[in-house]
Amino acid sequence: MYICKPERNVNQVRALVTICTLVTAILFLLSTRVQYYAALIRLAAFISLVASILLVVRYALTEFEYSVSAGDFSITKITGNRRQVVCNLALETAIDLIEKRDYDHLPKNEKAIIKYSLNQNMKANSFVFLCEFNKKRAMIEFEPNPEFVAILKNEMDLAKKNQDLS
């Protein structure tokens, strides 16, 4: 089994938490000072609070772990002590593993219908795992290190060879 856990961008997390906290706090403070638009500002502050919680949980508190073993590619989402396998795909269904910027330049008919983004960082050097899922083309965007990409491509080739032999 090969496991890859991407490194968290600490500066990004600090900036995200700081901006979310400041914007929400300023809006709530402003709602106490401006009486004429207080209800509207409180609504904006509440929306900011909800969006901040979603962003912080998604990009600051959640980690992903990518693994390859015995012809399967799986991604585990870790939030605190809770571990949840988000996807577990057979490598026989794999079409390709390409960089995100190369995927963006593909013709529309070669792009996926089902799309998942399982990046740990907002602006990541991510790859796209293209596969067949329920007879539809699916993509999973994730951010592995170069060693894991080489291992995953090798395992994909082995799975395709084994499928051709069967």
CSV table of N, CA, C and O in Angstrom, one decimal, residues 24-141:
chain,number,residue,atom,x,y,z
A,24,THR,N,-16.4,38.8,9.4
A,24,THR,CA,-17.5,38.5,10.2
A,24,THR,C,-17.6,39.5,11.4
A,24,THR,O,-18.7,40.0,11.7
A,25,ALA,N,-16.5,39.7,12.1
A,25,ALA,CA,-16.5,40.6,13.2
A,25,ALA,C,-16.9,42.0,12.9
A,25,ALA,O,-17.6,42.7,13.6
A,26,ILE,N,-16.3,42.5,11.8
A,26,ILE,CA,-16.5,43.8,11.3
A,26,ILE,C,-18.0,44.0,11.0
A,26,ILE,O,-18.6,45.0,11.3
A,27,LEU,N,-18.6,43.0,10.3
A,27,LEU,CA,-20.0,43.2,9.9
A,27,LEU,C,-20.9,43.2,11.1
A,27,LEU,O,-21.8,44.0,11.2
A,28,PHE,N,-20.6,42.3,12.1
A,28,PHE,CA,-21.5,42.3,13.3
A,28,PHE,C,-21.3,43.6,14.1
A,28,PHE,O,-22.2,44.2,14.6
A,29,LEU,N,-20.0,44.1,14.2
A,29,LEU,CA,-19.8,45.4,14.9
A,29,LEU,C,-20.5,46.5,14.1
A,29,LEU,O,-21.1,47.4,14.8
A,30,LEU,N,-20.4,46.5,12.8
A,30,LEU,CA,-21.0,47.6,12.0
A,30,LEU,C,-22.5,47.6,12.2
A,30,LEU,O,-23.2,48.6,12.2
A,31,SER,N,-23.1,46.4,12.4
A,31,SER,CA,-24.6,46.3,12.5
A,31,SER,C,-25.0,47.0,13.8
A,31,SER,O,-26.2,47.4,13.9
A,32,THR,N,-24.2,47.1,14.8
A,32,THR,CA,-24.5,47.8,16.1
A,32,THR,C,-24.3,49.3,15.9
A,32,THR,O,-24.9,50.0,16.7
A,33,ARG,N,-23.5,49.7,15.0
A,33,ARG,CA,-23.2,51.2,14.8
A,33,ARG,C,-24.2,51.9,13.8
A,33,ARG,O,-24.5,53.0,14.0
A,34,VAL,N,-24.6,51.1,12.8
A,34,VAL,CA,-25.4,51.7,11.8
A,34,VAL,C,-26.9,51.2,12.0
A,34,VAL,O,-27.2,50.1,11.6
A,35,GLN,N,-27.7,52.0,12.7
A,35,GLN,CA,-29.0,51.5,13.0
A,35,GLN,C,-30.0,51.4,11.8
A,35,GLN,O,-30.8,50.6,11.8
A,36,TYR,N,-29.8,52.3,10.9
A,36,TYR,CA,-30.8,52.3,9.7
A,36,TYR,C,-30.7,51.1,8.9
A,36,TYR,O,-31.7,50.6,8.5
A,37,TYR,N,-29.5,50.5,8.7
A,37,TYR,CA,-29.3,49.3,7.9
A,37,TYR,C,-28.9,48.1,8.8
A,37,TYR,O,-28.4,47.1,8.3
A,38,ALA,N,-29.2,48.1,10.0
A,38,ALA,CA,-28.8,47.1,11.0
A,38,ALA,C,-29.3,45.7,10.6
A,38,ALA,O,-28.5,44.7,10.6
A,39,ALA,N,-30.5,45.6,10.2
A,39,ALA,CA,-31.0,44.2,9.8
A,39,ALA,C,-30.3,43.7,8.6
A,39,ALA,O,-29.9,42.5,8.5
A,40,LEU,N,-30.1,44.5,7.6
A,40,LEU,CA,-29.4,44.1,6.4
A,40,LEU,C,-27.9,43.7,6.7
A,40,LEU,O,-27.4,42.7,6.2
A,41,ILE,N,-27.3,44.5,7.5
A,41,ILE,CA,-25.9,44.2,7.8
A,41,ILE,C,-25.8,43.0,8.7
A,41,ILE,O,-24.9,42.2,8.5
A,42,ARG,N,-26.8,42.7,9.6
A,42,ARG,CA,-26.8,41.5,10.4
A,42,ARG,C,-26.9,40.3,9.5
A,42,ARG,O,-26.3,39.2,9.7
A,43,LEU,N,-27.8,40.4,8.5
A,43,LEU,CA,-28.0,39.3,7.5
A,43,LEU,C,-26.7,39.0,6.8
A,43,LEU,O,-26.3,37.9,6.7
A,44,ALA,N,-26.0,40.1,6.4
A,44,ALA,CA,-24.7,39.9,5.7
A,44,ALA,C,-23.7,39.3,6.6
A,44,ALA,O,-22.9,38.4,6.2
A,45,ALA,N,-23.7,39.7,7.9
A,45,ALA,CA,-22.8,39.1,8.9
A,45,ALA,C,-23.1,37.6,9.1
A,45,ALA,O,-22.2,36.8,9.2
A,46,PHE,N,-24.4,37.3,9.2
A,46,PHE,CA,-24.8,35.9,9.4
A,46,PHE,C,-24.3,35.0,8.2
A,46,PHE,O,-23.8,33.9,8.3
A,47,ILE,N,-24.5,35.6,7.0
A,47,ILE,CA,-24.1,34.9,5.8
A,47,ILE,C,-22.6,34.7,5.8
A,47,ILE,O,-22.0,33.7,5.4
A,48,SER,N,-21.9,35.7,6.2
A,48,SER,CA,-20.4,35.7,6.3
A,48,SER,C,-20.0,34.6,7.3
A,48,SER,O,-19.0,33.9,7.1
A,49,LEU,N,-20.7,34.6,8.4
A,49,LEU,CA,-20.4,33.6,9.5
A,49,LEU,C,-20.5,32.1,8.9
A,49,LEU,O,-19.7,31.3,9.1
A,50,VAL,N,-21.7,31.9,8.3
A,50,VAL,CA,-21.9,30.6,7.7
A,50,VAL,C,-20.8,30.2,6.7
A,50,VAL,O,-20.3,29.1,6.7
A,51,ALA,N,-20.6,31.1,5.7
A,51,ALA,CA,-19.6,30.9,4.7
A,51,ALA,C,-18.2,30.7,5.3
A,51,ALA,O,-17.4,29.8,4.9
A,52,SER,N,-17.9,31.4,6.4
A,52,SER,CA,-16.6,31.3,7.1
A,52,SER,C,-16.5,29.9,7.7
A,52,SER,O,-15.4,29.3,7.6
A,53,ILE,N,-17.5,29.4,8.4
A,53,ILE,CA,-17.5,28.1,9.0
A,53,ILE,C,-17.3,27.0,7.9
A,53,ILE,O,-16.4,26.1,8.1
A,54,LEU,N,-18.0,27.1,6.8
A,54,LEU,CA,-17.8,26.2,5.7
A,54,LEU,C,-16.4,26.2,5.2
A,54,LEU,O,-15.8,25.1,4.9
A,55,LEU,N,-15.8,27.4,4.9
A,55,LEU,CA,-14.5,27.5,4.4
A,55,LEU,C,-13.4,26.9,5.3
A,55,LEU,O,-12.5,26.2,4.9
A,56,VAL,N,-13.6,27.3,6.6
A,56,VAL,CA,-12.6,26.9,7.6
A,56,VAL,C,-12.6,25.4,7.8
A,56,VAL,O,-11.6,24.7,7.8
A,57,VAL,N,-13.8,24.8,7.9
A,57,VAL,CA,-13.9,23.3,8.0
A,57,VAL,C,-13.3,22.6,6.8
A,57,VAL,O,-12.6,21.7,6.9
A,58,ARG,N,-13.6,23.1,5.6
A,58,ARG,CA,-13.2,22.5,4.3
A,58,ARG,C,-11.7,22.6,4.1
A,58,ARG,O,-11.0,21.7,3.7
A,59,TYR,N,-11.1,23.8,4.3
A,59,TYR,CA,-9.7,24.1,4.0
A,59,TYR,C,-8.8,24.1,5.1
A,59,TYR,O,-7.6,24.1,4.9
A,60,ALA,N,-9.2,24.2,6.4
A,60,ALA,CA,-8.3,24.3,7.5
A,60,ALA,C,-8.4,23.1,8.4
A,60,ALA,O,-7.4,22.7,8.9
A,61,LEU,N,-9.6,22.5,8.6
A,61,LEU,CA,-9.7,21.4,9.5
A,61,LEU,C,-9.8,20.0,8.8
A,61,LEU,O,-9.6,19.0,9.5
A,62,THR,N,-9.9,20.0,7.5
A,62,THR,CA,-10.0,18.8,6.8
A,62,THR,C,-8.7,18.4,6.1
A,62,THR,O,-8.1,19.3,5.5
A,63,GLU,N,-8.3,17.2,6.2
A,63,GLU,CA,-7.1,16.7,5.5
A,63,GLU,C,-7.6,15.5,4.6
A,63,GLU,O,-8.6,14.8,4.9
A,64,PHE,N,-6.8,15.3,3.6
A,64,PHE,CA,-7.1,14.1,2.7
A,64,PHE,C,-5.8,13.2,2.7
A,64,PHE,O,-4.7,13.7,2.8
A,65,GLU,N,-6.1,11.9,2.5
A,65,GLU,CA,-5.1,10.9,2.4
A,65,GLU,C,-5.4,10.1,1.2
A,65,GLU,O,-6.5,9.5,1.1
A,66,TYR,N,-4.4,10.0,0.2
A,66,TYR,CA,-4.6,9.3,-1.0
A,66,TYR,C,-3.8,8.0,-0.9
A,66,TYR,O,-2.7,8.0,-0.4
A,67,SER,N,-4.4,6.9,-1.3
A,67,SER,CA,-3.7,5.6,-1.2
A,67,SER,C,-4.0,4.7,-2.4
A,67,SER,O,-5.0,4.8,-3.0
A,68,VAL,N,-3.0,3.9,-2.8
A,68,VAL,CA,-3.1,2.9,-3.8
A,68,VAL,C,-2.7,1.5,-3.3
A,68,VAL,O,-1.6,1.4,-2.6
A,69,SER,N,-3.5,0.5,-3.5
A,69,SER,CA,-3.2,-0.8,-3.0
A,69,SER,C,-4.0,-1.8,-3.7
A,69,SER,O,-5.2,-1.6,-3.9
A,70,ALA,N,-3.4,-2.9,-4.2
A,70,ALA,CA,-4.1,-4.1,-4.8
A,70,ALA,C,-5.1,-3.7,-5.8
A,70,ALA,O,-6.2,-4.2,-5.9
A,71,GLY,N,-4.7,-2.8,-6.7
A,71,GLY,CA,-5.5,-2.4,-7.8
A,71,GLY,C,-6.6,-1.4,-7.5
A,71,GLY,O,-7.5,-1.2,-8.3
A,72,ASP,N,-6.6,-0.8,-6.4
A,72,ASP,CA,-7.6,0.2,-5.9
A,72,ASP,C,-6.9,1.5,-5.6
A,72,ASP,O,-5.8,1.6,-5.1
A,73,PHE,N,-7.7,2.6,-5.9
A,73,PHE,CA,-7.3,3.9,-5.6
A,73,PHE,C,-8.3,4.5,-4.6
A,73,PHE,O,-9.5,4.5,-5.0
A,74,SER,N,-7.9,4.9,-3.5
A,74,SER,CA,-8.9,5.4,-2.5
A,74,SER,C,-8.4,6.7,-1.9
A,74,SER,O,-7.2,7.0,-1.8
A,75,ILE,N,-9.4,7.5,-1.5
A,75,ILE,CA,-9.2,8.8,-0.9
A,75,ILE,C,-9.9,8.8,0.4
A,75,ILE,O,-11.1,8.5,0.5
A,76,THR,N,-9.2,9.2,1.5
A,76,THR,CA,-9.8,9.2,2.8
A,76,THR,C,-9.8,10.7,3.3
A,76,THR,O,-8.8,11.4,3.2
A,77,LYS,N,-11.0,11.1,3.8
A,77,LYS,CA,-11.1,12.4,4.3
A,77,LYS,C,-11.0,12.4,5.9
A,77,LYS,O,-11.7,11.6,6.5
A,78,ILE,N,-10.1,13.2,6.4
A,78,ILE,CA,-9.9,13.2,7.8
A,78,ILE,C,-10.3,14.5,8.4
A,78,ILE,O,-9.7,15.6,8.1
A,79,THR,N,-11.2,14.5,9.4
A,79,THR,CA,-11.6,15.7,10.1
A,79,THR,C,-11.6,15.4,11.6
A,79,THR,O,-12.4,14.7,12.1
A,80,GLY,N,-10.6,15.9,12.2
A,80,GLY,CA,-10.4,15.6,13.6
A,80,GLY,C,-10.0,14.1,13.8
A,80,GLY,O,-9.1,13.7,13.2
A,81,ASN,N,-10.8,13.4,14.6
A,81,ASN,CA,-10.5,12.0,14.8
A,81,ASN,C,-11.3,11.1,13.8
A,81,ASN,O,-11.2,9.9,13.8
A,82,ARG,N,-12.2,11.7,13.0
A,82,ARG,CA,-13.1,11.0,12.1
A,82,ARG,C,-12.4,10.8,10.8
A,82,ARG,O,-11.9,11.7,10.2
A,83,ARG,N,-12.4,9.5,10.3
A,83,ARG,CA,-11.9,9.2,9.0
A,83,ARG,C,-13.0,8.6,8.2
A,83,ARG,O,-13.7,7.7,8.6
A,84,GLN,N,-13.1,9.1,7.0
A,84,GLN,CA,-14.2,8.7,6.1
A,84,GLN,C,-13.6,8.4,4.7
A,84,GLN,O,-13.0,9.3,4.1
A,85,VAL,N,-13.8,7.2,4.2
A,85,VAL,CA,-13.4,6.9,2.8
A,85,VAL,C,-14.3,7.6,1.9
A,85,VAL,O,-15.5,7.2,1.8
A,86,VAL,N,-13.8,8.6,1.1
A,86,VAL,CA,-14.7,9.3,0.2
A,86,VAL,C,-14.9,8.6,-1.1
A,86,VAL,O,-16.0,8.6,-1.6
A,87,CYS,N,-13.8,8.0,-1.6
A,87,CYS,CA,-14.0,7.2,-2.8
A,87,CYS,C,-13.0,6.1,-2.8
A,87,CYS,O,-11.9,6.2,-2.2
A,88,ASN,N,-13.4,5.0,-3.4
A,88,ASN,CA,-12.5,3.8,-3.6
A,88,ASN,C,-12.8,3.3,-5.0
A,88,ASN,O,-13.9,2.7,-5.2
A,89,LEU,N,-11.9,3.4,-5.9
A,89,LEU,CA,-12.1,3.1,-7.3
A,89,LEU,C,-11.1,2.0,-7.7
A,89,LEU,O,-10.0,2.0,-7.3
A,90,ALA,N,-11.6,1.1,-8.6
A,90,ALA,CA,-10.8,0.1,-9.2
A,90,ALA,C,-9.9,0.8,-10.2
A,90,ALA,O,-10.5,1.5,-11.1
A,91,LEU,N,-8.6,0.5,-10.3
A,91,LEU,CA,-7.8,1.1,-11.3
A,91,LEU,C,-8.1,0.6,-12.7
A,91,LEU,O,-7.6,1.2,-13.7
A,92,GLU,N,-8.8,-0.5,-12.8
A,92,GLU,CA,-9.2,-1.0,-14.1
A,92,GLU,C,-10.1,0.0,-14.9
A,92,GLU,O,-10.2,0.0,-16.1
A,93,THR,N,-10.8,0.8,-14.1
A,93,THR,CA,-11.8,1.8,-14.7
A,93,THR,C,-11.0,3.1,-15.1
A,93,THR,O,-11.7,4.0,-15.6
A,94,ALA,N,-9.8,3.2,-14.7
A,94,ALA,CA,-9.0,4.4,-15.0
A,94,ALA,C,-8.8,4.7,-16.5
A,94,ALA,O,-8.5,3.8,-17.2
A,95,ILE,N,-9.0,5.9,-16.9
A,95,ILE,CA,-8.7,6.3,-18.2
A,95,ILE,C,-7.3,7.0,-18.3
A,95,ILE,O,-6.5,6.7,-19.2
A,96,ASP,N,-7.1,8.0,-17.4
A,96,ASP,CA,-5.8,8.7,-17.5
A,96,ASP,C,-5.6,9.4,-16.2
A,96,ASP,O,-6.6,9.6,-15.4
A,97,LEU,N,-4.4,9.8,-16.0
A,97,LEU,CA,-4.0,10.7,-14.8
A,97,LEU,C,-3.2,11.8,-15.4
A,97,LEU,O,-2.1,11.6,-15.9
A,98,ILE,N,-3.8,13.0,-15.4
A,98,ILE,CA,-3.2,14.2,-16.0
A,98,ILE,C,-3.2,15.4,-15.1
A,98,ILE,O,-3.9,15.4,-14.1
A,99,GLU,N,-2.3,16.4,-15.4
A,99,GLU,CA,-2.3,17.6,-14.6
A,99,GLU,C,-3.6,18.4,-14.9
A,99,GLU,O,-4.2,18.3,-16.0
A,100,LYS,N,-4.0,19.1,-13.9
A,100,LYS,CA,-5.3,19.9,-14.0
A,100,LYS,C,-5.2,20.9,-15.2
A,100,LYS,O,-6.2,21.0,-15.9
A,101,ARG,N,-4.1,21.5,-15.4
A,101,ARG,CA,-4.0,22.5,-16.5
A,101,ARG,C,-4.1,21.8,-17.9
A,101,ARG,O,-4.7,22.4,-18.8
A,102,ASP,N,-3.6,20.6,-18.0
A,102,ASP,CA,-3.8,19.8,-19.2
A,102,ASP,C,-5.3,19.4,-19.4
A,102,ASP,O,-5.8,19.4,-20.5
A,103,TYR,N,-5.9,19.0,-18.3
A,103,TYR,CA,-7.3,18.7,-18.3
A,103,TYR,C,-8.2,19.8,-18.8
A,103,TYR,O,-9.1,19.7,-19.6
A,104,ASP,N,-7.9,21.0,-18.4
A,104,ASP,CA,-8.6,22.2,-18.8
A,104,ASP,C,-8.6,22.5,-20.3
A,104,ASP,O,-9.5,23.1,-20.8
A,105,HIS,N,-7.5,22.0,-20.9
A,105,HIS,CA,-7.4,22.2,-22.4
A,105,HIS,C,-8.0,21.1,-23.2
A,105,HIS,O,-7.9,21.1,-24.4
A,106,LEU,N,-8.5,20.1,-22.6
A,106,LEU,CA,-9.1,18.9,-23.3
A,106,LEU,C,-10.4,19.4,-24.0
A,106,LEU,O,-11.1,20.3,-23.6
A,107,PRO,N,-10.7,18.8,-25.2
A,107,PRO,CA,-12.0,19.1,-25.8
A,107,PRO,C,-13.2,18.7,-24.9
A,107,PRO,O,-13.0,17.8,-24.0
A,108,LYS,N,-14.3,19.4,-25.1
A,108,LYS,CA,-15.4,19.2,-24.2
A,108,LYS,C,-15.9,17.8,-24.2
A,108,LYS,O,-16.3,17.3,-23.1
A,109,ASN,N,-15.8,17.0,-25.3
A,109,ASN,CA,-16.3,15.7,-25.3
A,109,ASN,C,-15.4,14.7,-24.5
A,109,ASN,O,-15.8,13.6,-24.2
A,110,GLU,N,-14.2,15.1,-24.2
A,110,GLU,CA,-13.3,14.3,-23.4
A,110,GLU,C,-13.3,14.6,-21.9
A,110,GLU,O,-12.6,13.9,-21.2
A,111,LYS,N,-14.0,15.7,-21.6
A,111,LYS,CA,-14.1,16.0,-20.2
A,111,LYS,C,-15.1,15.2,-19.4
A,111,LYS,O,-16.0,14.6,-20.0
A,112,ALA,N,-15.0,15.2,-18.1
A,112,ALA,CA,-15.9,14.4,-17.3
A,112,ALA,C,-17.3,15.1,-17.1
A,112,ALA,O,-17.4,16.3,-17.1
A,113,ILE,N,-18.2,14.2,-16.8
A,113,ILE,CA,-19.6,14.7,-16.5
A,113,ILE,C,-19.7,14.8,-15.0
A,113,ILE,O,-20.2,15.7,-14.4
A,114,ILE,N,-19.1,13.8,-14.3
A,114,ILE,CA,-19.1,13.8,-12.8
A,114,ILE,C,-17.8,14.3,-12.3
A,114,ILE,O,-16.7,13.8,-12.7
A,115,LYS,N,-17.8,15.3,-11.4
A,115,LYS,CA,-16.6,16.0,-11.0
A,115,LYS,C,-16.5,16.1,-9.5
A,115,LYS,O,-17.5,16.5,-8.8
A,116,TYR,N,-15.3,15.7,-9.0
A,116,TYR,CA,-15.1,15.9,-7.5
A,116,TYR,C,-13.8,16.6,-7.3
A,116,TYR,O,-12.8,16.3,-8.0
A,117,SER,N,-13.8,17.5,-6.4
A,117,SER,CA,-12.5,18.2,-6.0
A,117,SER,C,-12.2,17.8,-4.6
A,117,SER,O,-12.9,18.1,-3.7
A,118,LEU,N,-11.1,17.1,-4.5
A,118,LEU,CA,-10.6,16.6,-3.2
A,118,LEU,C,-9.3,17.1,-2.9
A,118,LEU,O,-8.4,16.4,-2.5
A,119,ASN,N,-9.1,18.4,-3.1
A,119,ASN,CA,-7.8,19.1,-2.7
A,119,ASN,C,-7.9,19.5,-1.3
A,119,ASN,O,-8.9,19.9,-0.8
A,120,GLN,N,-6.7,19.6,-0.7
A,120,GLN,CA,-6.6,20.0,0.7
A,120,GLN,C,-6.3,21.5,0.7
A,120,GLN,O,-6.7,22.2,1.7
A,121,ASN,N,-5.7,22.1,-0.3
A,121,ASN,CA,-5.4,23.5,-0.4
A,121,ASN,C,-6.2,24.1,-1.5
A,121,ASN,O,-6.5,23.5,-2.5
A,122,MET,N,-6.4,25.4,-1.4
A,122,MET,CA,-7.2,26.1,-2.4
A,122,MET,C,-6.5,26.2,-3.7
A,122,MET,O,-7.0,25.8,-4.8
A,123,LYS,N,-5.3,26.7,-3.7
A,123,LYS,CA,-4.6,26.9,-5.0
A,123,LYS,C,-3.5,25.8,-5.0
A,123,LYS,O,-2.4,26.0,-4.5
A,124,ALA,N,-3.8,24.6,-5.4
A,124,ALA,CA,-2.9,23.5,-5.4
A,124,ALA,C,-2.4,23.1,-6.8
A,124,ALA,O,-3.1,23.3,-7.8
A,125,ASN,N,-1.3,22.5,-6.8
A,125,ASN,CA,-0.8,21.9,-8.1
A,125,ASN,C,-1.4,20.5,-8.2
A,125,ASN,O,-0.9,19.5,-7.7
A,126,SER,N,-2.6,20.5,-8.7
A,126,SER,CA,-3.4,19.3,-8.7
A,126,SER,C,-3.4,18.5,-10.0
A,126,SER,O,-3.0,19.0,-11.0
A,127,PHE,N,-3.8,17.2,-9.8
A,127,PHE,CA,-3.9,16.3,-10.9
A,127,PHE,C,-5.3,15.8,-11.0
A,127,PHE,O,-6.1,16.0,-10.1
A,128,VAL,N,-5.7,15.3,-12.2
A,128,VAL,CA,-7.0,14.8,-12.4
A,128,VAL,C,-6.9,13.3,-12.7
A,128,VAL,O,-6.2,12.9,-13.6
A,129,PHE,N,-7.7,12.6,-12.0
A,129,PHE,CA,-7.8,11.1,-12.2
A,129,PHE,C,-9.1,10.9,-13.0
A,129,PHE,O,-10.2,11.1,-12.5
A,130,LEU,N,-9.0,10.6,-14.3
A,130,LEU,CA,-10.1,10.3,-15.1
A,130,LEU,C,-10.5,8.8,-15.1
A,130,LEU,O,-9.6,8.0,-15.2
A,131,CYS,N,-11.8,8.5,-14.9
A,131,CYS,CA,-12.2,7.1,-14.9
A,131,CYS,C,-13.6,7.0,-15.4
A,131,CYS,O,-14.3,8.0,-15.6
A,132,GLU,N,-14.0,5.7,-15.6
A,132,GLU,CA,-15.4,5.4,-15.9
A,132,GLU,C,-16.1,5.1,-14.6
A,132,GLU,O,-15.7,4.2,-13.9
A,133,PHE,N,-17.2,5.7,-14.4
A,133,PHE,CA,-18.0,5.5,-13.2
A,133,PHE,C,-19.5,5.4,-13.6
A,133,PHE,O,-20.0,6.4,-14.1
A,134,ASN,N,-20.1,4.2,-13.4
A,134,ASN,CA,-21.5,4.0,-13.9
A,134,ASN,C,-21.7,4.3,-15.3
A,134,ASN,O,-22.6,5.0,-15.7
A,135,LYS,N,-20.7,4.0,-16.2
A,135,LYS,CA,-20.7,4.2,-17.6
A,135,LYS,C,-20.7,5.7,-18.0
A,135,LYS,O,-21.1,6.1,-19.1
A,136,LYS,N,-20.2,6.5,-17.1
A,136,LYS,CA,-20.1,7.9,-17.3
A,136,LYS,C,-18.6,8.3,-17.0
A,136,LYS,O,-18.0,7.7,-16.1
A,137,ARG,N,-18.1,9.3,-17.7
A,137,ARG,CA,-16.7,9.7,-17.4
A,137,ARG,C,-16.7,10.6,-16.2
A,137,ARG,O,-17.5,11.5,-16.0
A,138,ALA,N,-15.9,10.3,-15.2
A,138,ALA,CA,-15.8,11.0,-14.0
A,138,ALA,C,-14.3,11.5,-13.8
A,138,ALA,O,-13.4,10.9,-14.3
A,139,MET,N,-14.2,12.6,-13.0
A,139,MET,CA,-12.9,13.1,-12.7
A,139,MET,C,-12.8,13.4,-11.2
A,139,MET,O,-13.8,13.8,-10.6
A,140,ILE,N,-11.6,13.1,-10.7
A,140,ILE,CA,-11.3,13.4,-9.3
A,140,ILE,C,-10.1,14.3,-9.3
A,140,ILE,O,-9.0,13.8,-9.7
A,141,GLU,N,-10.3,15.5,-8.8
A,141,GLU,CA,-9.1,16.4,-8.7
A,141,GLU,C,-8.5,16.2,-7.3
A,141,GLU,O,-9.2,16.3,-6.3
